[in-house]
Amino acid sequence: MAVEHGFIVLGDVSGYGEFIATTELEHSREILAELLNTLCECAPGKLSIAQLEGDAVFWLCGDDAPDLVDLLKEKFVEYHRRLRFMTIATTCPCRACASVGALTLKFVVHRGSWVRQRVAGNDHFVGDDLVLAHRLLKNSVPSHEYILLTDAALRAVATEGAVPHEEHVDHHGTVRCAYIDLSDLRARALTERTDHLDRREAQWLDERELPVSIARARDVVRQDVLGGWRGEHFQLLEGPPEARETRAWQTPPASGAELAHTVARPGARGSDLGQEIHCHHEGDVELMRVVRSDREPGQSRATFHIFGGRDAFYLTEILSETPTGSRIEVRVAWEPIGDSKSRVSDAIADLLKGDLDRLAASCGS
């Protein structure tokens, strides 16, 4: 069996033992599964999942990973963003759903070696460095949320603001390491707006009267009138059942363009809220996240945070019933909202206007 070398990374959902002991089992298990899935899906391909270990994820990574700390910080923000959406989306009054925000997250990173064994058709990993990394989950770091890195890991990754630290570990003696406190980073997950754009906030808006019902307008969209996230954001107004699971598809390219790959990830607690759509096209990645979704008789409203490359903006769409059919309204505000220097780019405005024109034409306007 060949010896492998690289980074050993553990992501641990802290507080879950007490959480599951004091709350309803069915919902607490569902909540943990959703949080672990969020950790596993964030930045796929850069870390290889070795095992799921109860309330923790065990990853392995090759030696060449200078941006590993930045990747873990990204996972941390995504974790807390999902916690926020889960809190907003739930309507369940049980103790598990009400206390989900108490679950924290910490990481342990070590660099060493291991051996992969195949047992009963599954990969298992053994090695002293794996034992050390797992034992470091129990430590004296004076924070609830952090990245703890051993000296072996620190020598190979870029770190900033790491605090020197030591741990005494059975059979390993004194282990020199350092930690990065992530508490302040949690605020990044809380700054994203979660309400619809008001007409007064919109830096660009447009609307179309449609001589068809809301249901018919949605049917037209499902017939691939629009593509990429520009089609997905219309479809999400209806919230199709297939939006509840991660799915991927390819969009045929226009003449001379590359194939577009799109991945949609489900929202929090079975809702649209927090759903993400990633569109990979010609080397760029566009990401759209649902930050608010409301449905009432005769009206659907949805707001999205869309960013990629140099673009970052919020978009609210309202599909309303009218005496003669329906109306679609689109409102856009560049990020940061209220910045007089920001404006909706002509390219984005043209794309959205074209979407509305195609939708209206297909509806017979």
Short mmCIF file of C-alpha atoms in Angstrom, two decimals:
data_model
loop_
_atom_site.label_atom_id
_atom_site.label_comp_id
_atom_site.label_asym_id
_atom_site.label_seq_id
_atom_site.Cartn_x
_atom_site.Cartn_y
_atom_site.Cartn_z
CA MET A 1 0.00 0.00 0.00
CA ALA A 2 1.42 3.34 -1.05
CA VAL A 3 1.92 6.08 1.53
CA GLU A 4 0.12 9.31 0.62
CA HIS A 5 1.12 12.80 1.74
CA GLY A 6 -0.76 16.06 2.10
CA PHE A 7 -3.17 17.95 4.31
CA ILE A 8 -5.55 16.38 6.79
CA VAL A 9 -8.54 18.65 7.40
CA LEU A 10 -11.36 18.19 9.89
CA GLY A 11 -14.48 20.36 10.02
CA ASP A 12 -16.43 19.84 13.24
CA VAL A 13 -19.97 21.09 14.00
CA SER A 14 -19.52 22.00 17.65
CA GLY A 15 -22.33 21.80 20.17
CA TYR A 16 -24.16 19.07 18.29
CA GLY A 17 -23.92 16.55 21.15
CA GLU A 18 -25.86 18.81 23.50
CA PHE A 19 -28.11 19.93 20.64
CA ILE A 20 -29.22 16.39 19.78
CA ALA A 21 -29.58 15.42 23.46
CA THR A 22 -31.97 18.27 24.23
CA THR A 23 -33.99 18.54 21.01
CA GLU A 24 -36.24 16.44 18.76
CA LEU A 25 -34.21 13.67 17.09
CA GLU A 26 -35.87 13.75 13.66
CA HIS A 27 -35.36 17.46 13.04
CA SER A 28 -31.92 17.61 14.67
CA ARG A 29 -30.70 14.89 12.30
CA GLU A 30 -32.17 16.72 9.30
CA ILE A 31 -30.49 19.96 10.39
CA LEU A 32 -27.07 18.30 10.78
CA ALA A 33 -27.40 16.60 7.38
CA GLU A 34 -28.14 19.94 5.71
CA LEU A 35 -25.19 21.66 7.41
CA LEU A 36 -22.76 18.85 6.55
CA ASN A 37 -24.00 18.90 2.97
CA THR A 38 -23.29 22.64 2.82
CA LEU A 39 -19.71 22.01 3.98
CA CYS A 40 -19.25 19.21 1.46
CA GLU A 41 -20.61 21.17 -1.52
CA CYS A 42 -18.75 24.45 -0.93
CA ALA A 43 -15.73 24.66 -3.30
CA PRO A 44 -15.99 21.06 -4.56
CA GLY A 45 -12.93 19.44 -6.10
CA LYS A 46 -10.36 21.29 -3.99
CA LEU A 47 -10.74 19.02 -1.00
CA SER A 48 -11.46 15.31 -1.22
CA ILE A 49 -13.99 13.97 1.26
CA ALA A 50 -12.46 10.98 3.02
CA GLN A 51 -15.27 10.26 5.45
CA LEU A 52 -18.26 11.73 7.24
CA GLU A 53 -17.74 11.17 10.95
CA GLY A 54 -20.93 11.88 12.87
CA ASP A 55 -20.98 15.66 13.24
CA ALA A 56 -17.70 16.20 11.36
CA VAL A 57 -16.29 16.08 7.85
CA PHE A 58 -12.86 14.55 7.25
CA TRP A 59 -11.11 15.82 4.10
CA LEU A 60 -7.77 15.01 2.48
CA CYS A 61 -5.86 17.34 0.21
CA GLY A 62 -2.63 17.19 -1.78
CA ASP A 63 0.54 18.98 -0.69
CA ASP A 64 0.04 21.94 -3.03
CA ALA A 65 -2.67 24.00 -1.33
CA PRO A 66 -1.32 27.44 -0.41
CA ASP A 67 -4.87 28.89 -0.38
CA LEU A 68 -6.26 26.26 1.99
CA VAL A 69 -6.97 28.75 4.80
CA ASP A 70 -8.94 31.01 2.44
CA LEU A 71 -10.94 27.99 1.30
CA LEU A 72 -11.83 27.07 4.88
CA LYS A 73 -12.84 30.66 5.59
CA GLU A 74 -15.14 30.45 2.56
CA LYS A 75 -16.66 27.25 3.95
CA PHE A 76 -17.13 28.96 7.31
CA VAL A 77 -19.04 31.88 5.76
CA GLU A 78 -21.20 29.52 3.68
CA TYR A 79 -21.97 27.48 6.79
CA HIS A 80 -23.22 30.52 8.70
CA ARG A 81 -25.06 31.85 5.68
CA ARG A 82 -26.93 28.54 5.52
CA LEU A 83 -27.64 28.69 9.28
CA ARG A 84 -29.14 32.14 8.77
CA PHE A 85 -31.36 31.00 5.90
CA MET A 86 -32.44 27.91 7.87
CA THR A 87 -33.49 30.14 10.77
CA ILE A 88 -35.47 32.44 8.46
CA ALA A 89 -37.04 29.64 6.41
CA THR A 90 -38.27 27.42 9.23
CA THR A 91 -41.83 27.67 10.48
CA CYS A 92 -41.43 24.78 12.91
CA PRO A 93 -41.66 25.73 16.62
CA CYS A 94 -39.73 22.68 17.88
CA ARG A 95 -36.60 23.15 20.00
CA ALA A 96 -34.27 21.81 17.29
CA CYS A 97 -35.41 24.32 14.67
CA ALA A 98 -35.54 27.17 17.18
CA SER A 99 -31.98 26.64 18.46
CA VAL A 100 -30.17 25.84 15.20
CA GLY A 101 -28.17 29.09 15.41
CA ALA A 102 -26.27 27.74 18.42
CA LEU A 103 -24.29 25.26 16.29
CA THR A 104 -20.75 26.52 15.72
CA LEU A 105 -17.95 25.37 13.44
CA LYS A 106 -14.24 24.75 13.90
CA PHE A 107 -11.45 23.32 11.72
CA VAL A 108 -8.27 21.39 12.46
CA VAL A 109 -5.52 21.25 9.81
CA HIS A 110 -2.43 19.04 9.91
CA ARG A 111 0.07 18.07 7.23
CA GLY A 112 1.41 14.55 7.18
CA SER A 113 1.02 11.09 5.69
CA TRP A 114 -1.45 8.23 5.68
CA VAL A 115 -2.23 4.89 4.08
CA ARG A 116 -5.46 4.13 2.25
CA GLN A 117 -6.97 0.70 2.83
CA ARG A 118 -9.87 -0.92 1.03
CA VAL A 119 -12.12 -2.78 3.48
CA ALA A 120 -15.52 -4.25 2.57
CA GLY A 121 -15.62 -2.10 -0.55
CA ASN A 122 -14.94 1.18 1.30
CA ASP A 123 -11.83 3.32 1.69
CA HIS A 124 -10.40 3.60 5.20
CA PHE A 125 -7.39 5.68 6.21
CA VAL A 126 -4.79 4.91 8.84
CA GLY A 127 -1.71 6.69 10.12
CA ASP A 128 -0.29 8.44 13.19
CA ASP A 129 -0.85 11.85 11.62
CA LEU A 130 -4.56 11.10 11.28
CA VAL A 131 -4.70 10.18 14.97
CA LEU A 132 -3.01 13.46 15.91
CA ALA A 133 -5.39 15.55 13.83
CA HIS A 134 -8.45 13.90 15.38
CA ARG A 135 -7.11 14.28 18.92
CA LEU A 136 -6.58 17.99 18.33
CA LEU A 137 -10.36 18.41 18.02
CA LYS A 138 -10.30 18.37 21.84
CA ASN A 139 -8.16 21.39 22.68
CA SER A 140 -7.78 24.52 24.79
CA VAL A 141 -8.18 27.13 22.05
CA PRO A 142 -9.94 30.14 23.68
CA SER A 143 -12.59 30.43 20.96
CA HIS A 144 -15.62 28.49 19.77
CA GLU A 145 -14.94 29.02 16.05
CA TYR A 146 -11.44 28.84 14.61
CA ILE A 147 -8.93 27.14 12.33
CA LEU A 148 -6.27 25.29 14.33
CA LEU A 149 -3.13 24.53 12.27
CA THR A 150 -0.14 22.47 13.36
CA ASP A 151 3.37 23.72 12.63
CA ALA A 152 3.62 21.15 9.84
CA ALA A 153 0.61 22.74 8.15
CA LEU A 154 1.70 26.32 8.87
CA ARG A 155 4.92 25.81 6.92
CA ALA A 156 2.98 25.09 3.73
CA VAL A 157 0.00 27.49 3.70
CA ALA A 158 -0.50 31.24 3.70
CA THR A 159 -1.78 32.48 7.07
CA GLU A 160 -2.42 35.91 8.46
CA GLY A 161 -3.33 36.77 12.02
CA ALA A 162 -2.58 33.29 13.38
CA VAL A 163 -2.02 33.19 17.16
CA PRO A 164 0.76 30.86 18.39
CA HIS A 165 -0.54 28.04 20.55
CA GLU A 166 0.50 24.72 22.09
CA GLU A 167 -1.44 21.58 22.90
CA HIS A 168 -0.39 18.54 24.90
CA VAL A 169 -1.61 15.42 23.13
CA ASP A 170 -1.36 11.90 24.53
CA HIS A 171 1.43 9.87 22.89
CA HIS A 172 2.50 12.96 20.90
CA GLY A 173 3.68 15.26 23.67
CA THR A 174 3.64 19.02 23.13
CA VAL A 175 2.32 19.97 19.71
CA ARG A 176 3.19 23.44 18.45
CA CYS A 177 0.45 25.04 16.42
CA ALA A 178 -1.45 28.29 15.88
CA TYR A 179 -5.09 29.24 15.52
CA ILE A 180 -7.08 31.78 13.53
CA ASP A 181 -10.17 33.07 15.33
CA LEU A 182 -13.13 33.10 12.93
CA SER A 183 -15.65 34.86 15.18
CA ASP A 184 -15.44 38.19 13.34
CA LEU A 185 -15.83 36.43 9.98
CA ARG A 186 -19.35 35.36 10.92
CA ALA A 187 -20.54 38.93 10.26
CA ARG A 188 -19.91 38.44 6.53
CA ALA A 189 -22.71 35.90 6.41
CA LEU A 190 -25.08 38.36 8.06
CA THR A 191 -24.52 41.37 5.79
CA GLU A 192 -26.37 39.98 2.78
CA ARG A 193 -29.80 41.59 2.53
CA THR A 194 -32.82 39.37 2.97
CA ASP A 195 -35.64 41.66 1.83
CA HIS A 196 -37.02 42.72 -1.54
CA LEU A 197 -35.84 45.84 -3.36
CA ASP A 198 -38.18 48.78 -3.08
CA ARG A 199 -38.87 50.74 -6.26
CA ARG A 200 -37.08 53.72 -4.70
CA GLU A 201 -33.91 51.62 -4.22
CA ALA A 202 -33.88 50.33 -7.78
CA GLN A 203 -31.23 51.83 -10.05
CA TRP A 204 -32.80 50.08 -13.03
CA LEU A 205 -36.29 48.70 -13.44
CA ASP A 206 -38.48 47.50 -16.25
CA GLU A 207 -41.76 45.65 -16.63
CA ARG A 208 -43.92 43.95 -19.22
CA GLU A 209 -47.65 43.37 -19.41
CA LEU A 210 -48.36 39.78 -20.44
CA PRO A 211 -51.69 38.76 -21.99
CA VAL A 212 -51.55 35.37 -20.24
CA SER A 213 -52.07 34.04 -16.74
CA ILE A 214 -49.24 33.67 -14.24
CA ALA A 215 -49.34 29.90 -14.73
CA ARG A 216 -49.00 30.29 -18.51
CA ALA A 217 -46.10 32.73 -18.12
CA ARG A 218 -44.28 30.14 -16.02
CA ASP A 219 -44.98 27.47 -18.61
CA VAL A 220 -43.40 29.67 -21.28
CA VAL A 221 -40.26 30.05 -19.19
CA ARG A 222 -40.05 26.28 -18.69
CA GLN A 223 -39.95 25.91 -22.47
CA ASP A 224 -36.39 27.31 -22.37
CA VAL A 225 -37.22 30.81 -23.58
CA LEU A 226 -34.38 32.01 -21.35
CA GLY A 227 -31.03 30.46 -20.46
CA GLY A 228 -28.50 30.30 -17.61
CA TRP A 229 -29.34 32.20 -14.43
CA ARG A 230 -31.40 34.63 -16.53
CA GLY A 231 -33.85 31.79 -17.03
CA GLU A 232 -33.45 30.23 -13.63
CA HIS A 233 -34.41 33.39 -11.78
CA PHE A 234 -37.75 33.45 -13.61
CA GLN A 235 -38.34 29.75 -12.96
CA LEU A 236 -37.65 30.12 -9.24
CA LEU A 237 -40.71 32.34 -8.92
CA GLU A 238 -42.68 29.11 -9.10
CA GLY A 239 -40.35 26.97 -7.02
CA PRO A 240 -40.50 23.69 -8.99
CA PRO A 241 -40.16 20.45 -6.98
CA GLU A 242 -36.87 19.57 -8.68
CA ALA A 243 -35.35 22.71 -7.13
CA ARG A 244 -35.22 20.78 -3.84
CA GLU A 245 -32.23 18.69 -4.94
CA THR A 246 -28.79 19.46 -6.30
CA ARG A 247 -28.88 19.17 -10.07
CA ALA A 248 -26.66 20.03 -13.02
CA TRP A 249 -27.23 20.63 -16.72
CA GLN A 250 -25.57 22.06 -19.80
CA THR A 251 -26.79 24.92 -21.95
CA PRO A 252 -26.04 24.60 -25.72
CA PRO A 253 -23.62 27.39 -26.69
CA ALA A 254 -24.34 30.21 -29.05
CA SER A 255 -22.26 30.37 -32.21
CA GLY A 256 -18.57 30.47 -31.31
CA ALA A 257 -19.19 30.24 -27.56
CA GLU A 258 -18.30 27.51 -25.10
CA LEU A 259 -20.77 25.13 -23.50
CA ALA A 260 -22.25 26.59 -20.30
CA HIS A 261 -22.33 24.29 -17.25
CA THR A 262 -24.88 25.11 -14.57
CA VAL A 263 -25.29 23.63 -11.10
CA ALA A 264 -28.26 24.37 -8.82
CA ARG A 265 -28.11 23.63 -5.10
CA PRO A 266 -31.20 23.35 -2.89
CA GLY A 267 -32.46 25.97 -0.49
CA ALA A 268 -32.68 25.87 3.29
CA ARG A 269 -35.14 23.50 4.97
CA GLY A 270 -36.74 22.50 1.67
CA SER A 271 -37.45 26.10 0.59
CA ASP A 272 -36.12 28.31 -2.21
CA LEU A 273 -34.37 30.51 0.37
CA GLY A 274 -30.60 30.19 0.06
CA GLN A 275 -30.78 28.18 -3.15
CA GLU A 276 -27.70 28.78 -5.28
CA ILE A 277 -27.17 28.55 -9.02
CA HIS A 278 -23.60 28.42 -10.35
CA CYS A 279 -23.09 29.04 -14.07
CA HIS A 280 -19.65 28.19 -15.50
CA HIS A 281 -19.13 29.75 -18.92
CA GLU A 282 -15.98 30.63 -20.88
CA GLY A 283 -13.77 30.54 -17.79
CA ASP A 284 -16.07 32.71 -15.66
CA VAL A 285 -18.38 31.71 -12.84
CA GLU A 286 -21.62 33.52 -12.15
CA LEU A 287 -23.40 32.79 -8.88
CA MET A 288 -27.00 33.57 -8.01
CA ARG A 289 -28.38 33.12 -4.50
CA VAL A 290 -32.04 33.39 -3.51
CA VAL A 291 -32.21 35.72 -0.49
CA ARG A 292 -35.99 36.17 -0.29
CA SER A 293 -38.96 34.37 -1.82
CA ASP A 294 -42.65 35.05 -1.14
CA ARG A 295 -45.78 33.64 -2.73
CA GLU A 296 -49.26 34.99 -2.18
CA PRO A 297 -52.50 34.50 -4.11
CA GLY A 298 -52.05 36.39 -7.36
CA GLN A 299 -48.41 37.36 -6.81
CA SER A 300 -44.91 35.85 -6.56
CA ARG A 301 -41.88 37.84 -5.42
CA ALA A 302 -38.26 36.75 -5.35
CA THR A 303 -34.98 38.56 -4.69
CA PHE A 304 -31.56 37.31 -5.74
CA HIS A 305 -27.95 38.22 -5.02
CA ILE A 306 -26.04 37.80 -8.27
CA PHE A 307 -22.30 38.17 -8.65
CA GLY A 308 -19.45 37.02 -10.82
CA GLY A 309 -16.39 38.70 -12.26
CA ARG A 310 -16.79 42.47 -11.75
CA ASP A 311 -20.57 42.34 -11.38
CA ALA A 312 -22.44 42.20 -8.06
CA PHE A 313 -26.05 43.25 -7.73
CA TYR A 314 -29.42 42.46 -6.20
CA LEU A 315 -32.40 41.68 -8.39
CA THR A 316 -36.05 41.57 -7.38
CA GLU A 317 -38.70 40.08 -9.66
CA ILE A 318 -42.42 40.38 -9.12
CA LEU A 319 -44.94 38.37 -11.13
CA SER A 320 -48.48 39.65 -10.52
CA GLU A 321 -51.95 38.80 -11.71
CA THR A 322 -53.78 41.59 -13.59
CA PRO A 323 -57.33 41.95 -14.98
CA THR A 324 -55.99 41.20 -18.47
CA GLY A 325 -53.38 38.58 -17.63
CA SER A 326 -50.19 39.15 -15.67
CA ARG A 327 -47.28 41.55 -15.23
CA ILE A 328 -43.56 40.86 -14.73
CA GLU A 329 -41.48 43.58 -13.05
CA VAL A 330 -37.70 43.51 -12.58
CA ARG A 331 -35.82 45.79 -10.16
CA VAL A 332 -32.03 45.93 -9.94
CA ALA A 333 -29.65 47.68 -7.54
CA TRP A 334 -25.89 47.52 -7.85
CA GLU A 335 -23.89 46.51 -4.79
CA PRO A 336 -23.30 48.28 -2.45
CA ILE A 337 -26.85 49.60 -2.43
CA GLY A 338 -26.98 53.35 -1.91
CA ASP A 339 -23.51 53.97 -3.35
CA SER A 340 -23.95 56.89 -5.72
CA LYS A 341 -20.93 55.74 -7.73
CA SER A 342 -22.39 52.34 -8.50
CA ARG A 343 -24.76 51.79 -11.36
CA VAL A 344 -26.29 48.95 -13.28
CA SER A 345 -24.02 48.22 -16.21
CA ASP A 346 -25.39 48.59 -19.72
CA ALA A 347 -24.51 44.95 -20.42
CA ILE A 348 -26.60 43.63 -17.52
CA ALA A 349 -29.47 45.99 -18.34
CA ASP A 350 -29.43 44.85 -21.98
CA LEU A 351 -29.48 41.18 -20.95
CA LEU A 352 -32.44 41.68 -18.63
CA LYS A 353 -34.32 43.81 -21.15
CA GLY A 354 -33.76 41.12 -23.77
CA ASP A 355 -35.09 38.48 -21.37
CA LEU A 356 -38.24 40.49 -20.79
CA ASP A 357 -38.71 41.10 -24.52
CA ARG A 358 -38.38 37.37 -25.30
CA LEU A 359 -40.74 36.43 -22.50
CA ALA A 360 -43.32 38.98 -23.67
CA ALA A 361 -43.02 37.89 -27.31
CA SER A 362 -43.44 34.23 -26.38
CA CYS A 363 -46.53 35.13 -24.36
CA GLY A 364 -48.05 36.89 -27.38
CA SER A 365 -47.46 40.52 -26.37
#
